[in-house]
mmCIF file of N, CA and C and ligand atoms in Angstrom:
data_model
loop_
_atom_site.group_PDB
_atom_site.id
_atom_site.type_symbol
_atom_site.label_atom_id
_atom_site.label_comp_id
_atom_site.label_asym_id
_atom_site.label_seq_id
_atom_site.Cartn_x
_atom_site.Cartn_y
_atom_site.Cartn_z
ATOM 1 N N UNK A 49 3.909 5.775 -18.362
ATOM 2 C CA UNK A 49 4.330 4.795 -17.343
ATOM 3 C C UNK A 49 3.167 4.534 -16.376
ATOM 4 N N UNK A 50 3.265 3.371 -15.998
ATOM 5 C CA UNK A 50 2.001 2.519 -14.998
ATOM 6 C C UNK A 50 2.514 3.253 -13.580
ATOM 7 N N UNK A 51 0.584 3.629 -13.346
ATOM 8 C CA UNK A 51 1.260 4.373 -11.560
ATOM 9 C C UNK A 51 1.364 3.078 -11.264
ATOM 10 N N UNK A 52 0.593 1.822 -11.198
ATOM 11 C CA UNK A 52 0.402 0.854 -10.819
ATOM 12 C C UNK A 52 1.327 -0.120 -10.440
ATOM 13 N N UNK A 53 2.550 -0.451 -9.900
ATOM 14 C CA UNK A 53 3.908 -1.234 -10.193
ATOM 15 C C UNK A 53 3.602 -2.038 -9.107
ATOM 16 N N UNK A 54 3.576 -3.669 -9.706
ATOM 17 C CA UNK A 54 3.620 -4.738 -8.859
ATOM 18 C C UNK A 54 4.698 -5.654 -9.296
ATOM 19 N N UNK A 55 4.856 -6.272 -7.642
ATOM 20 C CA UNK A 55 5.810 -6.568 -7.846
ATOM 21 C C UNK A 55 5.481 -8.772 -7.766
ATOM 22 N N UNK A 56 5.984 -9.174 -8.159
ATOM 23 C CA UNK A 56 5.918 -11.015 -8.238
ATOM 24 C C UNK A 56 7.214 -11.676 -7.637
ATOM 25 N N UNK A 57 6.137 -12.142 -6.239
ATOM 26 C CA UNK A 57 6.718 -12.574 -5.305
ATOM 27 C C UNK A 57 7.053 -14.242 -5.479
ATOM 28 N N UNK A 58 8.237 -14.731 -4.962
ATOM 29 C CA UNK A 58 8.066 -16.051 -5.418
ATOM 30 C C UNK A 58 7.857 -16.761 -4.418
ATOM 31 N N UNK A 59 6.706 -17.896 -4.379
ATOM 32 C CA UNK A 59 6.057 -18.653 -3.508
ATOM 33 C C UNK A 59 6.979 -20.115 -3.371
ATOM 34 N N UNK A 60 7.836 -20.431 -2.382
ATOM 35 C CA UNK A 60 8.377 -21.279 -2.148
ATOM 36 C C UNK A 60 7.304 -22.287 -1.408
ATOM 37 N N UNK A 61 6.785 -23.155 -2.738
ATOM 38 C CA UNK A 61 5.867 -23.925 -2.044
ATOM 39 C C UNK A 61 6.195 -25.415 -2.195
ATOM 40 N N UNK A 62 5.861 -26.619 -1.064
ATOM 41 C CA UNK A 62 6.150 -27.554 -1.171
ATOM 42 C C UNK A 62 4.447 -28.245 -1.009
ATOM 43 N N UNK A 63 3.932 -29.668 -0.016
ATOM 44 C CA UNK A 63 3.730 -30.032 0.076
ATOM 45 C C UNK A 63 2.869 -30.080 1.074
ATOM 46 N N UNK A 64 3.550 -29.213 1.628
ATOM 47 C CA UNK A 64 3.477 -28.139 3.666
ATOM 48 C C UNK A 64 2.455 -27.271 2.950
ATOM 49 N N UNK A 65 2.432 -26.937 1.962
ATOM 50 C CA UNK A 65 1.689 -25.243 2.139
ATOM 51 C C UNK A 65 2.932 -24.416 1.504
ATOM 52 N N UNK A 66 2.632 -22.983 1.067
ATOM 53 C CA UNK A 66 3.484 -21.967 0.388
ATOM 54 C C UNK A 66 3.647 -20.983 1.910
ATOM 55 N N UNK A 67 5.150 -20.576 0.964
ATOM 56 C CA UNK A 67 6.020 -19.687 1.765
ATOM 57 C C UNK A 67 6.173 -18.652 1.012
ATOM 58 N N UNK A 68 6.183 -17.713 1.286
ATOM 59 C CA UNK A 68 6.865 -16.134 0.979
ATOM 60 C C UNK A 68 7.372 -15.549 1.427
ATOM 61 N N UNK A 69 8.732 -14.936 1.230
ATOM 62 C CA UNK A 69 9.703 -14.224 2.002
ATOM 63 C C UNK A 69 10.094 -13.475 1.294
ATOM 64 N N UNK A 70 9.941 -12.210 1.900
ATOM 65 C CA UNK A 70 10.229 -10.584 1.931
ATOM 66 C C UNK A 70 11.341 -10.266 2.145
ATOM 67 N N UNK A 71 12.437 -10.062 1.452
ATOM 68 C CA UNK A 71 13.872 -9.118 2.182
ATOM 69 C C UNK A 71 13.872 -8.042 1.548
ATOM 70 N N UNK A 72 14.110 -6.815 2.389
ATOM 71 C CA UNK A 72 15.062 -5.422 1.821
ATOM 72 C C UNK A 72 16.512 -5.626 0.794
ATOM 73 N N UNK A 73 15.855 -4.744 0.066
ATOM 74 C CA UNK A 73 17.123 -4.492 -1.194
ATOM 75 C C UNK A 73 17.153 -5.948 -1.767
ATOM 76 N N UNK A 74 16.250 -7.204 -1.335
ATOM 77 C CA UNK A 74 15.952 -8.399 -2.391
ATOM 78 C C UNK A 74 15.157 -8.072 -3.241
ATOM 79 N N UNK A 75 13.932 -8.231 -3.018
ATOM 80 C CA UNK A 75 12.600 -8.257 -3.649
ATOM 81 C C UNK A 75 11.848 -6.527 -2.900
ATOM 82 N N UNK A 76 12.265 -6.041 -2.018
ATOM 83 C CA UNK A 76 11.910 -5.007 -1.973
ATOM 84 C C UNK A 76 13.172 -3.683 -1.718
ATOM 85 N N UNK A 77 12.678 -2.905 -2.626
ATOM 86 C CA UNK A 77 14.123 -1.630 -2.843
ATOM 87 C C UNK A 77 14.277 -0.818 -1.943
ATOM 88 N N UNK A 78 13.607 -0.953 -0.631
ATOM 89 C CA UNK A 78 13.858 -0.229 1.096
ATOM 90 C C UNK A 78 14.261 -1.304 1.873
ATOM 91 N N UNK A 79 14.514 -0.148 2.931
ATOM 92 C CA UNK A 79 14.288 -0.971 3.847
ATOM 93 C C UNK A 79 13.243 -0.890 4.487
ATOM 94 N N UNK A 80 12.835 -1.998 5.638
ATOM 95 C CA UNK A 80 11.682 -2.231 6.033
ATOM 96 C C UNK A 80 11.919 -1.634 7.515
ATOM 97 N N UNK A 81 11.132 -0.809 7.955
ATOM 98 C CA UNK A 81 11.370 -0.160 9.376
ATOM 99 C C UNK A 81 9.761 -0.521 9.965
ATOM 100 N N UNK A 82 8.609 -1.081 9.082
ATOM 101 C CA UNK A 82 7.259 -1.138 10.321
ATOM 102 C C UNK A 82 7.060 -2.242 8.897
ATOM 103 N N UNK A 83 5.879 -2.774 9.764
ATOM 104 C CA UNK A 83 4.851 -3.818 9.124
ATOM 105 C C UNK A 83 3.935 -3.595 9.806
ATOM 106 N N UNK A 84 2.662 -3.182 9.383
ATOM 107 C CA UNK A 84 1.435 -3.286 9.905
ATOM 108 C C UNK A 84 0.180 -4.043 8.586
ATOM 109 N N UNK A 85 -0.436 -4.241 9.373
ATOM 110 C CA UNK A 85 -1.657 -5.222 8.537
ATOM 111 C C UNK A 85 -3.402 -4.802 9.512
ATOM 112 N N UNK A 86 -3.994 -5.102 8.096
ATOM 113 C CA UNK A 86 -5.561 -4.615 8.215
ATOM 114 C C UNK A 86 -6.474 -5.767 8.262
ATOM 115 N N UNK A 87 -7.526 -6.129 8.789
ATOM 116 C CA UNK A 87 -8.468 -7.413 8.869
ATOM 117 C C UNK A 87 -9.600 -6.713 9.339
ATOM 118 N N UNK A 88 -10.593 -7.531 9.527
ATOM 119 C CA UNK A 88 -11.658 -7.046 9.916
ATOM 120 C C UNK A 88 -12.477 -6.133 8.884
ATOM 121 N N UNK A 89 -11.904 -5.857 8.139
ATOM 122 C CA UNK A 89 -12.396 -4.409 7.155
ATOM 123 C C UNK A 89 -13.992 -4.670 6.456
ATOM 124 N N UNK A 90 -14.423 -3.982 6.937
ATOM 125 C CA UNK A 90 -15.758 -4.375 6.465
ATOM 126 C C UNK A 90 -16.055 -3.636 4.533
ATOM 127 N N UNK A 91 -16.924 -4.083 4.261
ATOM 128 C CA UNK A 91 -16.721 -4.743 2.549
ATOM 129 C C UNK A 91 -17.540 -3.387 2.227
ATOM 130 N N UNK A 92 -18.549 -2.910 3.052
ATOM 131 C CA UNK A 92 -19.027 -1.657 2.672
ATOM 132 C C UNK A 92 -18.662 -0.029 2.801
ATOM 133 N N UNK A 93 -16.751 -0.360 3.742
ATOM 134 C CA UNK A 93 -16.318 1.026 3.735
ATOM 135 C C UNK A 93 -15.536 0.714 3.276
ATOM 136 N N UNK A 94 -14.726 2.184 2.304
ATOM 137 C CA UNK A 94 -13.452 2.315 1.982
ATOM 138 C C UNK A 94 -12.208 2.656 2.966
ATOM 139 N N UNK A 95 -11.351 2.793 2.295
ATOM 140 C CA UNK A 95 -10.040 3.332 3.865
ATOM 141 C C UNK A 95 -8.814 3.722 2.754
ATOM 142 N N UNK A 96 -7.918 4.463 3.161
ATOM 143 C CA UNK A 96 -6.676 5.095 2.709
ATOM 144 C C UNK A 96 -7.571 6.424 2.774
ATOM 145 N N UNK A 97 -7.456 7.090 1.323
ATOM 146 C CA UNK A 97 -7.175 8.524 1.229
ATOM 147 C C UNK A 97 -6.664 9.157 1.586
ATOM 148 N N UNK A 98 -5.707 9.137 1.085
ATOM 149 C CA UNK A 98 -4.393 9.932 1.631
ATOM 150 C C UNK A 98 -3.225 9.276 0.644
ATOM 151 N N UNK A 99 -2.079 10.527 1.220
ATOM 152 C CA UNK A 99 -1.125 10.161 -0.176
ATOM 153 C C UNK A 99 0.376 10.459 1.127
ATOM 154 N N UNK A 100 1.636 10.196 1.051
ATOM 155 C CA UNK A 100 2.796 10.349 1.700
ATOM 156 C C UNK A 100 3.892 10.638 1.251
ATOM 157 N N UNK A 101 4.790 12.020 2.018
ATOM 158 C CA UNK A 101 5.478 12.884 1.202
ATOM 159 C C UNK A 101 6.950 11.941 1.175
ATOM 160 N N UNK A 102 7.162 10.787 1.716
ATOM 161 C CA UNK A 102 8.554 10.323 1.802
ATOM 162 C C UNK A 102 8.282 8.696 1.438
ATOM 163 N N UNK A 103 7.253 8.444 2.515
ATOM 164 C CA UNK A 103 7.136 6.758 2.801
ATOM 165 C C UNK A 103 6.823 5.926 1.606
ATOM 166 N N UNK A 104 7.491 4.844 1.382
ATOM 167 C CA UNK A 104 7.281 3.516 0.531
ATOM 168 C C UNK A 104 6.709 2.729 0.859
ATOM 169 N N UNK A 105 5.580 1.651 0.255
ATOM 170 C CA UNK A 105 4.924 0.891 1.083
ATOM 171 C C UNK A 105 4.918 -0.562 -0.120
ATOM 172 N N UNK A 106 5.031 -1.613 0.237
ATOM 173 C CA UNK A 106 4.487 -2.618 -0.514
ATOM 174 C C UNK A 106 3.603 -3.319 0.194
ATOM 175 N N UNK A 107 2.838 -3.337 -0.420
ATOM 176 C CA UNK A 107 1.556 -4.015 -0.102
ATOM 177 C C UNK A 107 0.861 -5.562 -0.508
ATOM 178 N N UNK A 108 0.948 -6.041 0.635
ATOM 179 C CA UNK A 108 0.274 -7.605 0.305
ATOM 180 C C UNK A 108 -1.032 -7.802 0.143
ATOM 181 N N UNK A 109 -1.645 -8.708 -0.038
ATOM 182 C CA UNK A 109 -3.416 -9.060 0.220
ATOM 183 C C UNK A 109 -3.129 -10.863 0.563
ATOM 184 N N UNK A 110 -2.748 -10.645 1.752
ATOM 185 C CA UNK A 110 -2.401 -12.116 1.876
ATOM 186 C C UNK A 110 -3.599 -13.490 1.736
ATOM 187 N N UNK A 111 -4.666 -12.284 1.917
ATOM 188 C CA UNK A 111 -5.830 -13.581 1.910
ATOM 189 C C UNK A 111 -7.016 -12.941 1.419
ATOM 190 N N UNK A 112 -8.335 -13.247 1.055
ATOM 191 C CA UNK A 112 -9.338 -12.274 0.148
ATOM 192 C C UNK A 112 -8.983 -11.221 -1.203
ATOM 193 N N UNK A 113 -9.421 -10.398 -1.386
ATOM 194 C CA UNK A 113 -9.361 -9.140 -2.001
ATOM 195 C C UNK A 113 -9.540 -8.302 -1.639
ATOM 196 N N UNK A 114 -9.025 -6.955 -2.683
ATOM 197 C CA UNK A 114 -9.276 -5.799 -2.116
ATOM 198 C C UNK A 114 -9.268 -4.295 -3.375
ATOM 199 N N UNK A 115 -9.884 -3.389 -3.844
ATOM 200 C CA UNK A 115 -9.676 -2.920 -5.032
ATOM 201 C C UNK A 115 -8.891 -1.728 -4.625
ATOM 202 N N UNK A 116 -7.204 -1.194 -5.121
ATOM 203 C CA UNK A 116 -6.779 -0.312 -4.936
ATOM 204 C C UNK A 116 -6.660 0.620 -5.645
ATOM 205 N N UNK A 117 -6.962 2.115 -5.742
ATOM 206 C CA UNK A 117 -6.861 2.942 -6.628
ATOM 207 C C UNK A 117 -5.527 4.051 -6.253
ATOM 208 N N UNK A 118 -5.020 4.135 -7.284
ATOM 209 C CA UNK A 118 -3.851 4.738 -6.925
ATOM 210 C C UNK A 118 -3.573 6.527 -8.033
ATOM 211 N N UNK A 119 -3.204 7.232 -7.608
ATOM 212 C CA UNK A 119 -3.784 8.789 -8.127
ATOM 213 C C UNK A 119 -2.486 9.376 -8.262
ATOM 214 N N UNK A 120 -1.357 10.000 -8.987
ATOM 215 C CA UNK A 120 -0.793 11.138 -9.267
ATOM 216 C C UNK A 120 -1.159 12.595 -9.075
ATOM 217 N N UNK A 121 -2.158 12.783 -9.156
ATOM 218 C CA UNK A 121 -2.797 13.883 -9.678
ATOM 219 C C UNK A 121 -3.075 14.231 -10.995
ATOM 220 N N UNK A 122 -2.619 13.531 -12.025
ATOM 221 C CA UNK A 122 -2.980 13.591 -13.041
ATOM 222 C C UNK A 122 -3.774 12.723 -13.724
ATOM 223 N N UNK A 123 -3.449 11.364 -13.052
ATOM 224 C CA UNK A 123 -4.488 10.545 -13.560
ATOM 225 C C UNK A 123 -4.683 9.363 -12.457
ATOM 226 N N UNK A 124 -5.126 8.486 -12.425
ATOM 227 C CA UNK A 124 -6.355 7.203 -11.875
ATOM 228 C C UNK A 124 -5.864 5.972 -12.180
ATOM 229 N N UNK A 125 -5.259 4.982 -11.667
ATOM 230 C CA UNK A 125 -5.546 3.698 -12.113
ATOM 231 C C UNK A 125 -5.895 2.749 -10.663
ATOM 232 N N UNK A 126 -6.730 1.689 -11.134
ATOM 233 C CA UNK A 126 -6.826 0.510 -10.063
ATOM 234 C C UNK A 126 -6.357 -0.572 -10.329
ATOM 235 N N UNK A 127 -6.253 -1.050 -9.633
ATOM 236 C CA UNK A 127 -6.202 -2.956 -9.574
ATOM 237 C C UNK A 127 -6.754 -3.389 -8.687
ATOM 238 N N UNK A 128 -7.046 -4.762 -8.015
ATOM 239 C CA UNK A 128 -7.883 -5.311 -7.526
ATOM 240 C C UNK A 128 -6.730 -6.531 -6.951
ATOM 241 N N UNK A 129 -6.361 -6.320 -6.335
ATOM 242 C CA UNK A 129 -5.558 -7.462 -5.268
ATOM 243 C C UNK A 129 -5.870 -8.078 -4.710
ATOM 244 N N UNK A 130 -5.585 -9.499 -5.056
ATOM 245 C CA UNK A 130 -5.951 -10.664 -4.967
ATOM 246 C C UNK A 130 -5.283 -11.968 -4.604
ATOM 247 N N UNK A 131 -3.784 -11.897 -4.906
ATOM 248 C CA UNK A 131 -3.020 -12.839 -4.895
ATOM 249 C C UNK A 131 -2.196 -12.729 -3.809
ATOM 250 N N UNK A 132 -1.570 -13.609 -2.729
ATOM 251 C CA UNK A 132 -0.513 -13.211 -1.696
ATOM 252 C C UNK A 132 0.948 -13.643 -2.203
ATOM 253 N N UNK A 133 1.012 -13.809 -3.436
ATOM 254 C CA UNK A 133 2.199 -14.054 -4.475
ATOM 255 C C UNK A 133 2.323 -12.295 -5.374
ATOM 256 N N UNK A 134 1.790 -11.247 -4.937
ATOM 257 C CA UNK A 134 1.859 -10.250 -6.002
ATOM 258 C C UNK A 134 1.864 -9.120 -4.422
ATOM 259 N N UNK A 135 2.793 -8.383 -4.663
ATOM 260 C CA UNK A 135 2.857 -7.007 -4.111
ATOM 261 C C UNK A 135 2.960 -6.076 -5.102
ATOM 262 N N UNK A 136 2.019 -4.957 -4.737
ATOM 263 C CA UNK A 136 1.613 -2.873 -4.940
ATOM 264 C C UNK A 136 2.652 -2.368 -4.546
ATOM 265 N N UNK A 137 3.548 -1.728 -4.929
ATOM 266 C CA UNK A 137 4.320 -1.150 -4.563
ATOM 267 C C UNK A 137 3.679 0.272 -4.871
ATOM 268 N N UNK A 138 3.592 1.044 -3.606
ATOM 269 C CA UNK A 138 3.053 2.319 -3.456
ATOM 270 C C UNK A 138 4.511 3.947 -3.092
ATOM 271 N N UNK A 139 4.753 4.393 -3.879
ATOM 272 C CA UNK A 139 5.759 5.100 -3.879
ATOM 273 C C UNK A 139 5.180 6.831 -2.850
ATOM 274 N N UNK A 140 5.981 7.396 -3.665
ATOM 275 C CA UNK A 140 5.617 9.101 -2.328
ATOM 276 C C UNK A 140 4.744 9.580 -3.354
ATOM 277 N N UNK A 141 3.741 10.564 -2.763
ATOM 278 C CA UNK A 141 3.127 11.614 -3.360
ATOM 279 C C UNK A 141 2.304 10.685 -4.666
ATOM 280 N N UNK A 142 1.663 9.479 -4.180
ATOM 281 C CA UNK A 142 0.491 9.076 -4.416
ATOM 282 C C UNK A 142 -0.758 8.432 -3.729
ATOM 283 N N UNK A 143 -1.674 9.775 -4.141
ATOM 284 C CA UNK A 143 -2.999 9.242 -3.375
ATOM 285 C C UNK A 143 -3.512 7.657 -3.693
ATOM 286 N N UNK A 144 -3.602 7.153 -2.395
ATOM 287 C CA UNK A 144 -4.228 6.032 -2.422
ATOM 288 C C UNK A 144 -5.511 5.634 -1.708
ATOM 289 N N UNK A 145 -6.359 4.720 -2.532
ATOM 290 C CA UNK A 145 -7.501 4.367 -2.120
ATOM 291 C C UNK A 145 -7.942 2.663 -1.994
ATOM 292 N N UNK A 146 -8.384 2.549 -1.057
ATOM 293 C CA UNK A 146 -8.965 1.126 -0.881
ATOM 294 C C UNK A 146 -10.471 0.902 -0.736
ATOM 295 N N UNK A 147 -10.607 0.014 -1.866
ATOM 296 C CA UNK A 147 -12.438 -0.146 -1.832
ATOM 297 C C UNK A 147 -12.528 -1.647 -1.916
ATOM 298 N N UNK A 148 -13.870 -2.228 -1.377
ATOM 299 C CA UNK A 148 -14.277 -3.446 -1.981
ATOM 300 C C UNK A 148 -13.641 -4.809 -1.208
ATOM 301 N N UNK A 149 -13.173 -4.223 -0.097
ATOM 302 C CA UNK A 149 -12.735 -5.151 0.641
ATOM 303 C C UNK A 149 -13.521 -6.976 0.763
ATOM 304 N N UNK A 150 -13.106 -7.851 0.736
ATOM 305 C CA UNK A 150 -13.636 -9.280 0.804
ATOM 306 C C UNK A 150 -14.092 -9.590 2.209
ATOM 307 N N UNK A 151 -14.863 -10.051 2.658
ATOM 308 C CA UNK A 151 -15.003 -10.203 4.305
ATOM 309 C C UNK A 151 -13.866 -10.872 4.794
ATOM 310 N N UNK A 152 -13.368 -11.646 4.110
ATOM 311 C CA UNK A 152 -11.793 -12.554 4.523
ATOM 312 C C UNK A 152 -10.709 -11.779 4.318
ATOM 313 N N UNK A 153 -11.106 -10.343 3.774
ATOM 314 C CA UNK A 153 -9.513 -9.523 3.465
ATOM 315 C C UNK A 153 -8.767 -9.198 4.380
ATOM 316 N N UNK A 154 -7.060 -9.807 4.660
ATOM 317 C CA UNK A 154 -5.996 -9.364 5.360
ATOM 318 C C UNK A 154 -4.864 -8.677 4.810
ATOM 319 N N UNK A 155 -4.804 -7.226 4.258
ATOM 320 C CA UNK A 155 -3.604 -6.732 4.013
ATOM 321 C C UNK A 155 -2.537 -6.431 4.747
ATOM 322 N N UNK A 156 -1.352 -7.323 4.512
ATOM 323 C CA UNK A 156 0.249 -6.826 4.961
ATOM 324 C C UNK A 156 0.513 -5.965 3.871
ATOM 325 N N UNK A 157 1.504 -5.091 5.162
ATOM 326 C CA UNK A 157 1.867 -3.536 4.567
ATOM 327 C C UNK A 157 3.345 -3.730 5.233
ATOM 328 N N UNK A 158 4.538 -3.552 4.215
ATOM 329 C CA UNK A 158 5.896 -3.227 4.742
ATOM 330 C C UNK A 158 6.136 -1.935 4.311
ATOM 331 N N UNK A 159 6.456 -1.123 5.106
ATOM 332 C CA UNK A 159 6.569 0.349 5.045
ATOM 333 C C UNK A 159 8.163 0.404 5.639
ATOM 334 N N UNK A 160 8.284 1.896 4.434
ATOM 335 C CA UNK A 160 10.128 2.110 4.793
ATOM 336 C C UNK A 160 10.620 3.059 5.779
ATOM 337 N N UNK A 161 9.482 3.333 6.279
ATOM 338 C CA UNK A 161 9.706 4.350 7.439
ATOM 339 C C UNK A 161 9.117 4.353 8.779
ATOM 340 N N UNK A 162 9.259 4.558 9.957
ATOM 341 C CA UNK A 162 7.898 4.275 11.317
ATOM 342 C C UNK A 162 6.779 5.388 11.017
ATOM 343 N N UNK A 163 5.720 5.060 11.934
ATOM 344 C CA UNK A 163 4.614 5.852 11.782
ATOM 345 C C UNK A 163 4.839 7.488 12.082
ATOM 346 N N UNK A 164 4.540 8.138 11.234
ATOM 347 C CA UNK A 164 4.590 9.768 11.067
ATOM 348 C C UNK A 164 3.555 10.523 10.589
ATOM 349 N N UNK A 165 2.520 11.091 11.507
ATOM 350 C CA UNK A 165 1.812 11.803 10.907
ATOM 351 C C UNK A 165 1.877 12.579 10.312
ATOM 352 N N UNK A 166 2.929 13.474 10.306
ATOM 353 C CA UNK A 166 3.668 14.548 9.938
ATOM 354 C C UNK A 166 3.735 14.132 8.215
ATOM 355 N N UNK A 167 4.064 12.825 8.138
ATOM 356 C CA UNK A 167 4.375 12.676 6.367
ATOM 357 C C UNK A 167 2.801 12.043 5.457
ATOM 358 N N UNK A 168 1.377 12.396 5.952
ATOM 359 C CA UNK A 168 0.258 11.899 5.701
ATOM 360 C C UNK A 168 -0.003 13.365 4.749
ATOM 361 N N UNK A 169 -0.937 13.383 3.618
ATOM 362 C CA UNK A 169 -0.838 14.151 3.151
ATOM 363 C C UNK A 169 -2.967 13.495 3.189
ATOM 364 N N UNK A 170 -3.483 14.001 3.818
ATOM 365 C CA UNK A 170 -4.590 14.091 3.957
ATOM 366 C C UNK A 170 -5.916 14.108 3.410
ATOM 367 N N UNK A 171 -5.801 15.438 2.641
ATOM 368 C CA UNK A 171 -6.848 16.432 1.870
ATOM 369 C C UNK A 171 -6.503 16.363 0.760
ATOM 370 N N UNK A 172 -7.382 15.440 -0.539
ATOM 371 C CA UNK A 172 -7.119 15.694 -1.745
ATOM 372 C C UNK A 172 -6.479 16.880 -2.554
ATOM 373 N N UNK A 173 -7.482 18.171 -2.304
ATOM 374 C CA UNK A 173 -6.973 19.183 -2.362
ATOM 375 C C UNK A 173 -5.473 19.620 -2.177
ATOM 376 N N UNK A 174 -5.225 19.362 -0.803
ATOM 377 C CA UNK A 174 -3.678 19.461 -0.507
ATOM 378 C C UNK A 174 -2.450 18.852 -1.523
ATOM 379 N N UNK A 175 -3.204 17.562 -1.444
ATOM 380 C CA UNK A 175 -2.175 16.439 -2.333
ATOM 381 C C UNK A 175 -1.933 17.617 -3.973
ATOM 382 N N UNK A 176 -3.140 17.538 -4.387
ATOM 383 C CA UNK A 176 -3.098 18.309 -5.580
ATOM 384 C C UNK A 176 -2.237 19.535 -5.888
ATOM 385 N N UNK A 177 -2.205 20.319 -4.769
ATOM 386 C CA UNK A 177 -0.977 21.361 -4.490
ATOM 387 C C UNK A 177 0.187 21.200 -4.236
ATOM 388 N N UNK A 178 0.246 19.587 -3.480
ATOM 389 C CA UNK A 178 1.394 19.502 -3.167
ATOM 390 C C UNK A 178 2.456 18.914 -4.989
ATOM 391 N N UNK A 179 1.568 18.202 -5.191
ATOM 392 C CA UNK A 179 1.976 17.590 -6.214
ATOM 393 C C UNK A 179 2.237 18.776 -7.325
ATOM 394 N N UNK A 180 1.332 19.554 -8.025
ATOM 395 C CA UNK A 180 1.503 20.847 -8.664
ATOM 396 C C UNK A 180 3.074 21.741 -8.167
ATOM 397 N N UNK A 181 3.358 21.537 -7.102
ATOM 398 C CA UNK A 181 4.418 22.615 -6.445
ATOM 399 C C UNK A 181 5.606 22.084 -6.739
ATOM 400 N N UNK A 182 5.865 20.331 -7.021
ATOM 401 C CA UNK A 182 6.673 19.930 -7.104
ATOM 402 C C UNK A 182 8.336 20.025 -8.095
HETATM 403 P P1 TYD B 10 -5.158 5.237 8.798
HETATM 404 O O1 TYD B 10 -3.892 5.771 8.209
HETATM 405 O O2 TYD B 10 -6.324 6.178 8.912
HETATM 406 O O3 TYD B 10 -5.622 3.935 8.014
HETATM 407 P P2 TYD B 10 -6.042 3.744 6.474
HETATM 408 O O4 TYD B 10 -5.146 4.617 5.655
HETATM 409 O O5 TYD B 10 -5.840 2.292 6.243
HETATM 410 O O6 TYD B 10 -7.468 4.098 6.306
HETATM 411 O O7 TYD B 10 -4.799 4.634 10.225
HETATM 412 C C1 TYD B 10 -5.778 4.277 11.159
HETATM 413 C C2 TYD B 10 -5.297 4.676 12.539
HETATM 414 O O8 TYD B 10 -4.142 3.912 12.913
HETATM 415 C C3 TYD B 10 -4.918 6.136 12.630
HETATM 416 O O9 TYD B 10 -5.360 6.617 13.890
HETATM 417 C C4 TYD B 10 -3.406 6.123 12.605
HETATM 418 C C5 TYD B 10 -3.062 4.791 13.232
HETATM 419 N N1 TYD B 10 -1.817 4.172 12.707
HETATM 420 C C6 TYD B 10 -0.752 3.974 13.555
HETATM 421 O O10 TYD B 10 -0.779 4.338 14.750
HETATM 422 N N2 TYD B 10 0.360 3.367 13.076
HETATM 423 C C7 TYD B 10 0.449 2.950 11.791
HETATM 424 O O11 TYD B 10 1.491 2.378 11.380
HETATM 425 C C8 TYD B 10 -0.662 3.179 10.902
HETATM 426 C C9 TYD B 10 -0.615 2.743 9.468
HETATM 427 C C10 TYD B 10 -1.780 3.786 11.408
#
């Protein structure tokens, strides 16, 4: 099975420009308790690392690109997000990574829980134990 699960959003587009709309338990299987979003990201650093023992996240790239790598502990896959018609759905107890950011890259993030440091799983290492213990 693909760690990778995206999801295809449908772009209600007219004449105006395209629309996309997000509902809980529609098109996404949480609920939505935060939205936060990233810009500015400069193209020569990465960001994530880190993995989360509860939280759900779907992830947009509403504008530019961005290459995401996503980790089990057993194995590796990426994709490269690109479209603001396609959400990552990022589940618990996978490390995630972001590289390769576009200078125009804006990721929206709907997350199923508020901010908790407490549920950040940090240290590769850690993740690896945590995941092994499971
Ligand atoms: P961080 O998790 O390090 O970002 P990334 O995984 O994209 O590299 O978050 C950056 C900072 O923002 C960190 O100090 C935690 C804080 N933060 C919040 O306060 N609320 C949030 O919802 C998020 C995602 C981060």
């Amino acid at each position: 099975m693909s760690l990778i699960k995206t999801v295809d959003l449908q772009v209600l587009g007219d004449e105006r420009g395209s629309l996309v709309s997000i509902e809980s338990y529609k098109n996404i299987s949480f609920e939505i308790k935060r939205v936060y979003y990233l810009f500015d990201t400069k193209s020569s650093v990465s960001r994530g690392f880190h993995a989360h023992k509860e939280l759900k996240q779907l992830v947009v790239v509403v504008r530019g690109s961005c290459k995401f790598i996503v980790d089990d502990g057993l194995s590796q896959e990426s994709i490269v997000l690109n479209d603001p018609s396609k959400g990552l759905l990022i589940e618990s107890f996978l490390w995630r990574e972001m590289h390769d950011f576009s200078d125009d890259c804006v990721i929206m993030v709907l997350a199923s829980e508020h901010y908790d440091e407490n549920d950040y799983i940090r240290n590769y290492d850690d993740f690896i134990k945590y995941v092994g213990s499971l």
